[in-house]
Amino acid sequence: MTKNFDLEGHRGSRGLMPENTIPAMLEALTLGVNTLEMDAVITQDGKVVLSHEPFFNHVITTLPNGDSLPESEEKDHNIFRMNYDSVQQYDVGLKEHPGFPGQKKIAVHKPLLSAVIDSVETYVRENQLPKVMYNIEIKSSRNTDHIFHPGPAAYADILLKVISDKNISDRVVIQSFDPRPLKYISEAYPKQKISLLIEGQQVPVDSLEEKYGFVPGIVSPDYKLLSGDDVKKLHAQKISVVPWTVNDLPAARHLFEMGVDGIITDYPDRINLRTIKGETD
């Protein structure tokens, strides 16, 4: 691999800072990521907000009154049915995350995508860093259309307007497990880079146009599903391969040797090109 290996900070730097927040993105920048990976959902008033779920996850949420959110009630706090002024009253950074004990606890709310972009671009400029890419996930599924999110075309249009308004379209990849918004984007925004996320199935390496109605520039599978043969077949079609979520250094080194084009990690402090290559200070 080359220096162009794409190190992506998952939800910013989920292992270190509260996920999908501005502090998580800025922390990732200090660690030298090439790409900030994040998730985008839509509010009732049409705002694009960073959130992995289209509702408030009980694991990370403190209610506006200071109480913890019971798991049984989390889907009642549906972001698609809330205006953003209500969304920002919830805290998503103070609770201890059982999966990430080293994650810093700070008071923070789910930010607007526009605010994330402004903060990142300012930080990059002030610290004279290379321009960063954004890998933004559309969180849609056929079963939850118009319940937790708009339909695929409207979802994509709302998201891409923010990206266009911020003049960063050439540095954005739109990813999704749902091929529907990706197919729409491939037709309505043919210059926009897209990535097909894969989980729970064999990595698709043949007849992608026939299967999905488009050919993504990137295929991004669960790394445990990926073989060296898959990488070779996708590369033969000029499709990049960026697996997720790689938090184990031996696994990262194995993937690197297989020839992947990048990795997505919760820990860009531990998993990066230098540690993967075994370089020491």
PDB file of C-alpha atoms in Angstrom:
ATOM      1  CA  MET A   1       0.000   0.000   0.000  1.00  0.00           C
ATOM      2  CA  THR A   2       0.990   3.633  -0.317  1.00  0.00           C
ATOM      3  CA  LYS A   3       0.751   6.803   1.661  1.00  0.00           C
ATOM      4  CA  ASN A   4      -2.762   7.162   0.185  1.00  0.00           C
ATOM      5  CA  PHE A   5      -4.068   4.487   2.552  1.00  0.00           C
ATOM      6  CA  ASP A   6      -7.367   5.812   3.887  1.00  0.00           C
ATOM      7  CA  LEU A   7      -7.540   5.894   7.679  1.00  0.00           C
ATOM      8  CA  GLU A   8     -11.141   6.644   8.709  1.00  0.00           C
ATOM      9  CA  GLY A   9     -12.201   7.636  12.205  1.00  0.00           C
ATOM     10  CA  HIS A  10     -15.426   5.737  12.975  1.00  0.00           C
ATOM     11  CA  ARG A  11     -18.113   8.130  14.253  1.00  0.00           C
ATOM     12  CA  GLY A  12     -15.145  10.479  14.589  1.00  0.00           C
ATOM     13  CA  SER A  13     -13.123   8.685  17.251  1.00  0.00           C
ATOM     14  CA  ARG A  14     -15.682   6.580  19.069  1.00  0.00           C
ATOM     15  CA  GLY A  15     -13.192   4.774  21.256  1.00  0.00           C
ATOM     16  CA  LEU A  16     -11.874   8.059  22.626  1.00  0.00           C
ATOM     17  CA  MET A  17     -14.698  10.629  22.543  1.00  0.00           C
ATOM     18  CA  PRO A  18     -18.516  10.560  22.457  1.00  0.00           C
ATOM     19  CA  GLU A  19     -19.550   9.305  19.049  1.00  0.00           C
ATOM     20  CA  ASN A  20     -20.752  11.502  16.208  1.00  0.00           C
ATOM     21  CA  THR A  21     -19.944  14.728  18.046  1.00  0.00           C
ATOM     22  CA  ILE A  22     -17.763  17.678  17.164  1.00  0.00           C
ATOM     23  CA  PRO A  23     -15.174  16.763  19.853  1.00  0.00           C
ATOM     24  CA  ALA A  24     -14.935  13.254  18.368  1.00  0.00           C
ATOM     25  CA  MET A  25     -14.254  14.692  14.923  1.00  0.00           C
ATOM     26  CA  LEU A  26     -11.629  17.145  16.140  1.00  0.00           C
ATOM     27  CA  GLU A  27      -9.903  14.447  18.190  1.00  0.00           C
ATOM     28  CA  ALA A  28      -9.685  12.289  15.069  1.00  0.00           C
ATOM     29  CA  LEU A  29      -8.069  15.152  13.186  1.00  0.00           C
ATOM     30  CA  THR A  30      -5.343  15.416  15.832  1.00  0.00           C
ATOM     31  CA  LEU A  31      -4.587  11.735  15.189  1.00  0.00           C
ATOM     32  CA  GLY A  32      -4.077  12.162  11.474  1.00  0.00           C
ATOM     33  CA  VAL A  33      -7.124  10.525   9.917  1.00  0.00           C
ATOM     34  CA  ASN A  34      -7.730  11.057   6.219  1.00  0.00           C
ATOM     35  CA  THR A  35     -11.497  10.677   6.521  1.00  0.00           C
ATOM     36  CA  LEU A  36     -14.106  11.420   9.163  1.00  0.00           C
ATOM     37  CA  GLU A  37     -16.794   8.732   9.171  1.00  0.00           C
ATOM     38  CA  MET A  38     -20.189   9.749  10.542  1.00  0.00           C
ATOM     39  CA  ASP A  39     -23.931   9.032  10.434  1.00  0.00           C
ATOM     40  CA  ALA A  40     -26.620  11.496   9.408  1.00  0.00           C
ATOM     41  CA  VAL A  41     -30.320  11.535  10.290  1.00  0.00           C
ATOM     42  CA  ILE A  42     -33.091  14.019   9.551  1.00  0.00           C
ATOM     43  CA  THR A  43     -35.199  15.981  12.035  1.00  0.00           C
ATOM     44  CA  GLN A  44     -38.851  16.912  11.696  1.00  0.00           C
ATOM     45  CA  ASP A  45     -37.838  20.430  10.662  1.00  0.00           C
ATOM     46  CA  GLY A  46     -35.544  19.121   7.927  1.00  0.00           C
ATOM     47  CA  LYS A  47     -32.206  19.522   9.681  1.00  0.00           C
ATOM     48  CA  VAL A  48     -29.348  17.072   9.135  1.00  0.00           C
ATOM     49  CA  VAL A  49     -28.017  15.831  12.481  1.00  0.00           C
ATOM     50  CA  LEU A  50     -25.215  13.437  13.359  1.00  0.00           C
ATOM     51  CA  SER A  51     -26.628  10.299  14.986  1.00  0.00           C
ATOM     52  CA  HIS A  52     -26.094   6.583  14.503  1.00  0.00           C
ATOM     53  CA  GLU A  53     -29.733   5.797  15.254  1.00  0.00           C
ATOM     54  CA  PRO A  54     -32.736   7.855  14.141  1.00  0.00           C
ATOM     55  CA  PHE A  55     -33.721   7.904  17.816  1.00  0.00           C
ATOM     56  CA  PHE A  56     -31.898   8.467  21.103  1.00  0.00           C
ATOM     57  CA  ASN A  57     -29.912   5.389  22.107  1.00  0.00           C
ATOM     58  CA  HIS A  58     -30.349   4.618  25.804  1.00  0.00           C
ATOM     59  CA  VAL A  59     -26.681   3.622  26.166  1.00  0.00           C
ATOM     60  CA  ILE A  60     -25.417   7.166  25.578  1.00  0.00           C
ATOM     61  CA  THR A  61     -28.396   9.410  26.328  1.00  0.00           C
ATOM     62  CA  THR A  62     -29.256  11.597  29.286  1.00  0.00           C
ATOM     63  CA  LEU A  63     -32.723  13.134  29.060  1.00  0.00           C
ATOM     64  CA  PRO A  64     -33.222  16.911  29.259  1.00  0.00           C
ATOM     65  CA  ASN A  65     -34.372  16.519  32.885  1.00  0.00           C
ATOM     66  CA  GLY A  66     -31.134  14.711  33.796  1.00  0.00           C
ATOM     67  CA  ASP A  67     -32.612  11.203  33.960  1.00  0.00           C
ATOM     68  CA  SER A  68     -31.257   8.212  32.063  1.00  0.00           C
ATOM     69  CA  LEU A  69     -33.305   7.035  29.102  1.00  0.00           C
ATOM     70  CA  PRO A  70     -34.794   3.539  29.597  1.00  0.00           C
ATOM     71  CA  GLU A  71     -34.110   1.149  26.737  1.00  0.00           C
ATOM     72  CA  SER A  72     -37.836   0.394  26.490  1.00  0.00           C
ATOM     73  CA  GLU A  73     -38.531   4.045  25.657  1.00  0.00           C
ATOM     74  CA  GLU A  74     -35.662   4.944  23.345  1.00  0.00           C
ATOM     75  CA  LYS A  75     -37.566   4.585  20.063  1.00  0.00           C
ATOM     76  CA  ASP A  76     -40.241   6.939  21.404  1.00  0.00           C
ATOM     77  CA  HIS A  77     -37.570   9.640  21.217  1.00  0.00           C
ATOM     78  CA  ASN A  78     -37.700   9.600  17.432  1.00  0.00           C
ATOM     79  CA  ILE A  79     -35.472  12.312  15.971  1.00  0.00           C
ATOM     80  CA  PHE A  80     -37.513  12.353  12.754  1.00  0.00           C
ATOM     81  CA  ARG A  81     -40.495  13.487  14.871  1.00  0.00           C
ATOM     82  CA  MET A  82     -38.527  16.163  16.752  1.00  0.00           C
ATOM     83  CA  ASN A  83     -37.383  19.650  15.826  1.00  0.00           C
ATOM     84  CA  TYR A  84     -33.694  20.315  16.264  1.00  0.00           C
ATOM     85  CA  ASP A  85     -34.204  22.747  19.145  1.00  0.00           C
ATOM     86  CA  SER A  86     -35.588  19.765  21.095  1.00  0.00           C
ATOM     87  CA  VAL A  87     -32.858  17.364  19.937  1.00  0.00           C
ATOM     88  CA  GLN A  88     -30.099  19.550  21.309  1.00  0.00           C
ATOM     89  CA  GLN A  89     -31.584  19.429  24.816  1.00  0.00           C
ATOM     90  CA  TYR A  90     -30.473  15.782  25.162  1.00  0.00           C
ATOM     91  CA  ASP A  91     -26.949  14.961  26.334  1.00  0.00           C
ATOM     92  CA  VAL A  92     -25.021  12.157  24.584  1.00  0.00           C
ATOM     93  CA  GLY A  93     -21.609  12.425  26.206  1.00  0.00           C
ATOM     94  CA  LEU A  94     -21.874  12.174  29.981  1.00  0.00           C
ATOM     95  CA  LYS A  95     -22.855   8.523  30.424  1.00  0.00           C
ATOM     96  CA  GLU A  96     -20.205   5.849  30.807  1.00  0.00           C
ATOM     97  CA  HIS A  97     -20.178   3.738  27.633  1.00  0.00           C
ATOM     98  CA  PRO A  98     -19.781   0.055  28.586  1.00  0.00           C
ATOM     99  CA  GLY A  99     -18.215  -0.786  25.248  1.00  0.00           C
ATOM    100  CA  PHE A 100     -15.662   2.014  25.360  1.00  0.00           C
ATOM    101  CA  PRO A 101     -14.372   2.489  28.905  1.00  0.00           C
ATOM    102  CA  GLY A 102     -11.621   4.838  27.736  1.00  0.00           C
ATOM    103  CA  GLN A 103     -14.064   7.225  26.104  1.00  0.00           C
ATOM    104  CA  LYS A 104     -13.828  10.717  27.587  1.00  0.00           C
ATOM    105  CA  LYS A 105     -17.010  11.890  29.299  1.00  0.00           C
ATOM    106  CA  ILE A 106     -18.089  15.404  28.342  1.00  0.00           C
ATOM    107  CA  ALA A 107     -21.377  17.279  28.146  1.00  0.00           C
ATOM    108  CA  VAL A 108     -22.284  17.351  24.473  1.00  0.00           C
ATOM    109  CA  HIS A 109     -25.333  17.132  22.210  1.00  0.00           C
ATOM    110  CA  LYS A 110     -25.978  15.746  18.739  1.00  0.00           C
ATOM    111  CA  PRO A 111     -24.679  18.404  16.332  1.00  0.00           C
ATOM    112  CA  LEU A 112     -25.960  19.661  13.024  1.00  0.00           C
ATOM    113  CA  LEU A 113     -23.922  18.370  10.096  1.00  0.00           C
ATOM    114  CA  SER A 114     -23.421  21.975   9.010  1.00  0.00           C
ATOM    115  CA  ALA A 115     -21.888  22.824  12.393  1.00  0.00           C
ATOM    116  CA  VAL A 116     -19.608  19.783  12.191  1.00  0.00           C
ATOM    117  CA  ILE A 117     -18.355  20.833   8.768  1.00  0.00           C
ATOM    118  CA  ASP A 118     -17.776  24.415   9.923  1.00  0.00           C
ATOM    119  CA  SER A 119     -15.846  23.260  13.001  1.00  0.00           C
ATOM    120  CA  VAL A 120     -13.754  20.744  11.077  1.00  0.00           C
ATOM    121  CA  GLU A 121     -12.900  23.096   8.233  1.00  0.00           C
ATOM    122  CA  THR A 122     -11.914  25.839  10.695  1.00  0.00           C
ATOM    123  CA  TYR A 123      -9.751  23.442  12.715  1.00  0.00           C
ATOM    124  CA  VAL A 124      -8.031  22.144   9.582  1.00  0.00           C
ATOM    125  CA  ARG A 125      -7.342  25.658   8.326  1.00  0.00           C
ATOM    126  CA  GLU A 126      -6.100  27.029  11.661  1.00  0.00           C
ATOM    127  CA  ASN A 127      -3.812  24.055  12.234  1.00  0.00           C
ATOM    128  CA  GLN A 128      -2.577  23.908   8.629  1.00  0.00           C
ATOM    129  CA  LEU A 129      -3.684  20.289   8.203  1.00  0.00           C
ATOM    130  CA  PRO A 130      -4.406  18.544   4.898  1.00  0.00           C
ATOM    131  CA  LYS A 131      -8.005  18.795   3.749  1.00  0.00           C
ATOM    132  CA  VAL A 132     -10.047  15.937   5.163  1.00  0.00           C
ATOM    133  CA  MET A 133     -12.630  13.684   3.527  1.00  0.00           C
ATOM    134  CA  TYR A 134     -16.107  13.038   4.943  1.00  0.00           C
ATOM    135  CA  ASN A 135     -17.755   9.597   4.787  1.00  0.00           C
ATOM    136  CA  ILE A 136     -21.413  10.148   5.664  1.00  0.00           C
ATOM    137  CA  GLU A 137     -23.905   7.340   6.142  1.00  0.00           C
ATOM    138  CA  ILE A 138     -27.560   7.487   5.155  1.00  0.00           C
ATOM    139  CA  LYS A 139     -29.430   5.484   7.824  1.00  0.00           C
ATOM    140  CA  SER A 140     -32.422   4.275   5.834  1.00  0.00           C
ATOM    141  CA  SER A 141     -34.314   1.035   5.342  1.00  0.00           C
ATOM    142  CA  ARG A 142     -37.477   0.165   3.452  1.00  0.00           C
ATOM    143  CA  ASN A 143     -39.258  -0.853   6.667  1.00  0.00           C
ATOM    144  CA  THR A 144     -38.711   2.514   8.350  1.00  0.00           C
ATOM    145  CA  ASP A 145     -39.404   4.922   5.474  1.00  0.00           C
ATOM    146  CA  HIS A 146     -41.508   7.873   6.671  1.00  0.00           C
ATOM    147  CA  ILE A 147     -41.367   6.555  10.244  1.00  0.00           C
ATOM    148  CA  PHE A 148     -37.764   7.243  11.254  1.00  0.00           C
ATOM    149  CA  HIS A 149     -36.567   9.032   8.108  1.00  0.00           C
ATOM    150  CA  PRO A 150     -37.722  10.391   4.755  1.00  0.00           C
ATOM    151  CA  GLY A 151     -37.902   8.214   1.677  1.00  0.00           C
ATOM    152  CA  PRO A 152     -34.541   7.517   0.034  1.00  0.00           C
ATOM    153  CA  ALA A 153     -34.637  10.297  -2.573  1.00  0.00           C
ATOM    154  CA  ALA A 154     -35.751  12.998  -0.138  1.00  0.00           C
ATOM    155  CA  TYR A 155     -33.207  11.809   2.448  1.00  0.00           C
ATOM    156  CA  ALA A 156     -30.404  12.054  -0.098  1.00  0.00           C
ATOM    157  CA  ASP A 157     -31.558  15.442  -1.398  1.00  0.00           C
ATOM    158  CA  ILE A 158     -31.675  16.981   2.090  1.00  0.00           C
ATOM    159  CA  LEU A 159     -28.229  15.645   2.959  1.00  0.00           C
ATOM    160  CA  LEU A 160     -26.600  16.606  -0.321  1.00  0.00           C
ATOM    161  CA  LYS A 161     -27.939  20.151  -0.150  1.00  0.00           C
ATOM    162  CA  VAL A 162     -25.975  20.713   3.076  1.00  0.00           C
ATOM    163  CA  ILE A 163     -22.879  19.264   1.439  1.00  0.00           C
ATOM    164  CA  SER A 164     -23.333  21.425  -1.652  1.00  0.00           C
ATOM    165  CA  ASP A 165     -23.981  24.551   0.407  1.00  0.00           C
ATOM    166  CA  LYS A 166     -20.717  23.929   2.276  1.00  0.00           C
ATOM    167  CA  ASN A 167     -18.862  23.428  -1.026  1.00  0.00           C
ATOM    168  CA  ILE A 168     -17.282  20.102  -0.028  1.00  0.00           C
ATOM    169  CA  SER A 169     -19.000  17.735  -2.488  1.00  0.00           C
ATOM    170  CA  ASP A 170     -15.684  16.609  -3.966  1.00  0.00           C
ATOM    171  CA  ARG A 171     -14.489  15.520  -0.499  1.00  0.00           C
ATOM    172  CA  VAL A 172     -17.584  13.545   0.487  1.00  0.00           C
ATOM    173  CA  VAL A 173     -18.497   9.884   0.160  1.00  0.00           C
ATOM    174  CA  ILE A 174     -22.117   8.907   0.812  1.00  0.00           C
ATOM    175  CA  GLN A 175     -22.406   5.397   2.212  1.00  0.00           C
ATOM    176  CA  SER A 176     -25.359   3.207   3.092  1.00  0.00           C
ATOM    177  CA  PHE A 177     -26.390  -0.382   3.712  1.00  0.00           C
ATOM    178  CA  ASP A 178     -29.554   0.535   1.826  1.00  0.00           C
ATOM    179  CA  PRO A 179     -28.866   0.467  -1.931  1.00  0.00           C
ATOM    180  CA  ARG A 180     -31.933   2.587  -2.735  1.00  0.00           C
ATOM    181  CA  PRO A 181     -30.486   6.027  -1.858  1.00  0.00           C
ATOM    182  CA  LEU A 182     -27.196   5.051  -3.480  1.00  0.00           C
ATOM    183  CA  LYS A 183     -28.977   4.131  -6.714  1.00  0.00           C
ATOM    184  CA  TYR A 184     -30.842   7.436  -6.607  1.00  0.00           C
ATOM    185  CA  ILE A 185     -27.620   9.371  -6.005  1.00  0.00           C
ATOM    186  CA  SER A 186     -25.864   7.541  -8.845  1.00  0.00           C
ATOM    187  CA  GLU A 187     -28.592   8.775 -11.193  1.00  0.00           C
ATOM    188  CA  ALA A 188     -29.369  12.248  -9.812  1.00  0.00           C
ATOM    189  CA  TYR A 189     -25.846  13.177  -8.675  1.00  0.00           C
ATOM    190  CA  PRO A 190     -23.566  11.116 -10.942  1.00  0.00           C
ATOM    191  CA  LYS A 191     -20.383  12.858  -9.795  1.00  0.00           C
ATOM    192  CA  GLN A 192     -21.016  12.076  -6.124  1.00  0.00           C
ATOM    193  CA  LYS A 193     -18.830   9.343  -4.645  1.00  0.00           C
ATOM    194  CA  ILE A 194     -20.825   6.482  -3.114  1.00  0.00           C
ATOM    195  CA  SER A 195     -19.961   3.478  -0.943  1.00  0.00           C
ATOM    196  CA  LEU A 196     -22.008   0.315  -0.468  1.00  0.00           C
ATOM    197  CA  LEU A 197     -21.893  -0.988   3.107  1.00  0.00           C
ATOM    198  CA  ILE A 198     -22.111  -4.748   3.586  1.00  0.00           C
ATOM    199  CA  GLU A 199     -22.939  -6.861   6.629  1.00  0.00           C
ATOM    200  CA  GLY A 200     -24.270 -10.336   7.262  1.00  0.00           C
ATOM    201  CA  GLN A 201     -23.811 -11.574   3.709  1.00  0.00           C
ATOM    202  CA  GLN A 202     -21.115 -12.585   1.265  1.00  0.00           C
ATOM    203  CA  VAL A 203     -19.217  -9.607  -0.089  1.00  0.00           C
ATOM    204  CA  PRO A 204     -20.677  -8.854  -3.548  1.00  0.00           C
ATOM    205  CA  VAL A 205     -17.909  -8.984  -6.139  1.00  0.00           C
ATOM    206  CA  ASP A 206     -19.757  -9.877  -9.348  1.00  0.00           C
ATOM    207  CA  SER A 207     -22.624  -8.355 -11.344  1.00  0.00           C
ATOM    208  CA  LEU A 208     -23.015  -5.311  -9.078  1.00  0.00           C
ATOM    209  CA  GLU A 209     -24.758  -3.307 -11.802  1.00  0.00           C
ATOM    210  CA  GLU A 210     -27.220  -6.140 -12.367  1.00  0.00           C
ATOM    211  CA  LYS A 211     -27.838  -6.662  -8.638  1.00  0.00           C
ATOM    212  CA  TYR A 212     -28.099  -3.048  -7.466  1.00  0.00           C
ATOM    213  CA  GLY A 213     -28.608  -0.925 -10.559  1.00  0.00           C
ATOM    214  CA  PHE A 214     -25.317   0.928 -10.018  1.00  0.00           C
ATOM    215  CA  VAL A 215     -21.644   0.248  -9.421  1.00  0.00           C
ATOM    216  CA  PRO A 216     -20.298   1.899  -6.258  1.00  0.00           C
ATOM    217  CA  GLY A 217     -16.844   3.404  -6.234  1.00  0.00           C
ATOM    218  CA  ILE A 218     -16.274   1.792  -2.834  1.00  0.00           C
ATOM    219  CA  VAL A 219     -17.463  -1.419  -1.216  1.00  0.00           C
ATOM    220  CA  SER A 220     -17.245  -1.264   2.582  1.00  0.00           C
ATOM    221  CA  PRO A 221     -17.864  -4.642   4.260  1.00  0.00           C
ATOM    222  CA  ASP A 222     -17.680  -5.920   7.791  1.00  0.00           C
ATOM    223  CA  TYR A 223     -13.978  -6.776   7.812  1.00  0.00           C
ATOM    224  CA  LYS A 224     -14.634 -10.309   9.057  1.00  0.00           C
ATOM    225  CA  LEU A 225     -16.448 -11.104   5.797  1.00  0.00           C
ATOM    226  CA  LEU A 226     -13.601 -10.046   3.533  1.00  0.00           C
ATOM    227  CA  SER A 227     -11.114 -12.290   1.738  1.00  0.00           C
ATOM    228  CA  GLY A 228      -8.054 -11.483  -0.299  1.00  0.00           C
ATOM    229  CA  ASP A 229      -9.817 -12.858  -3.353  1.00  0.00           C
ATOM    230  CA  ASP A 230     -12.691 -10.424  -2.775  1.00  0.00           C
ATOM    231  CA  VAL A 231     -10.233  -7.522  -2.718  1.00  0.00           C
ATOM    232  CA  LYS A 232      -8.595  -8.646  -5.972  1.00  0.00           C
ATOM    233  CA  LYS A 233     -11.940  -9.058  -7.748  1.00  0.00           C
ATOM    234  CA  LEU A 234     -13.195  -5.638  -6.654  1.00  0.00           C
ATOM    235  CA  HIS A 235      -9.906  -3.954  -7.537  1.00  0.00           C
ATOM    236  CA  ALA A 236     -10.105  -5.534 -11.003  1.00  0.00           C
ATOM    237  CA  GLN A 237     -13.330  -3.524 -11.421  1.00  0.00           C
ATOM    238  CA  LYS A 238     -11.644  -0.358 -10.095  1.00  0.00           C
ATOM    239  CA  ILE A 239     -13.735  -0.531  -6.911  1.00  0.00           C
ATOM    240  CA  SER A 240     -11.983   0.458  -3.685  1.00  0.00           C
ATOM    241  CA  VAL A 241     -12.336  -1.663  -0.543  1.00  0.00           C
ATOM    242  CA  VAL A 242     -12.622  -0.030   2.894  1.00  0.00           C
ATOM    243  CA  PRO A 243     -13.708  -2.485   5.633  1.00  0.00           C
ATOM    244  CA  TRP A 244     -15.223  -1.634   9.022  1.00  0.00           C
ATOM    245  CA  THR A 245     -14.847  -1.513  12.068  1.00  0.00           C
ATOM    246  CA  VAL A 246     -11.265  -2.589  12.695  1.00  0.00           C
ATOM    247  CA  ASN A 247     -10.084  -2.154  16.286  1.00  0.00           C
ATOM    248  CA  ASP A 248      -7.628  -5.058  16.425  1.00  0.00           C
ATOM    249  CA  LEU A 249      -4.076  -4.364  15.222  1.00  0.00           C
ATOM    250  CA  PRO A 250      -3.309  -7.908  13.970  1.00  0.00           C
ATOM    251  CA  ALA A 251      -6.552  -7.805  11.974  1.00  0.00           C
ATOM    252  CA  ALA A 252      -5.621  -4.392  10.574  1.00  0.00           C
ATOM    253  CA  ARG A 253      -2.216  -5.709   9.507  1.00  0.00           C
ATOM    254  CA  HIS A 254      -3.811  -8.734   7.842  1.00  0.00           C
ATOM    255  CA  LEU A 255      -6.221  -6.508   5.928  1.00  0.00           C
ATOM    256  CA  PHE A 256      -3.363  -4.231   4.905  1.00  0.00           C
ATOM    257  CA  GLU A 257      -1.490  -7.227   3.511  1.00  0.00           C
ATOM    258  CA  MET A 258      -4.632  -8.253   1.629  1.00  0.00           C
ATOM    259  CA  GLY A 259      -4.461  -4.910  -0.147  1.00  0.00           C
ATOM    260  CA  VAL A 260      -7.458  -3.002   1.209  1.00  0.00           C
ATOM    261  CA  ASP A 261      -7.558   0.704   0.383  1.00  0.00           C
ATOM    262  CA  GLY A 262      -8.291   1.831   3.929  1.00  0.00           C
ATOM    263  CA  ILE A 263      -9.926   0.882   7.185  1.00  0.00           C
ATOM    264  CA  ILE A 264     -12.536   2.356   9.485  1.00  0.00           C
ATOM    265  CA  THR A 265     -11.601   2.257  13.183  1.00  0.00           C
ATOM    266  CA  ASP A 266     -12.882   3.475  16.540  1.00  0.00           C
ATOM    267  CA  TYR A 267      -9.265   3.934  17.655  1.00  0.00           C
ATOM    268  CA  PRO A 268      -7.234   5.996  15.179  1.00  0.00           C
ATOM    269  CA  ASP A 269      -4.656   6.435  17.935  1.00  0.00           C
ATOM    270  CA  ARG A 270      -3.915   2.684  17.920  1.00  0.00           C
ATOM    271  CA  ILE A 271      -4.835   1.680  14.390  1.00  0.00           C
ATOM    272  CA  ASN A 272      -3.060   3.828  11.815  1.00  0.00           C
ATOM    273  CA  LEU A 273      -0.625   3.455   8.956  1.00  0.00           C
ATOM    274  CA  ARG A 274       2.399   3.731  11.241  1.00  0.00           C
ATOM    275  CA  THR A 275       1.279   1.031  13.691  1.00  0.00           C
ATOM    276  CA  ILE A 276       0.005  -1.210  10.910  1.00  0.00           C
ATOM    277  CA  LYS A 277       3.398  -1.076   9.208  1.00  0.00           C
ATOM    278  CA  GLY A 278       5.164  -1.639  12.547  1.00  0.00           C
ATOM    279  CA  GLU A 279       7.031   1.641  12.440  1.00  0.00           C
ATOM    280  CA  THR A 280       8.431   3.032  15.685  1.00  0.00           C
ATOM    281  CA  ASP A 281       9.258   6.570  16.699  1.00  0.00           C
TER     282      ASP A 281
END
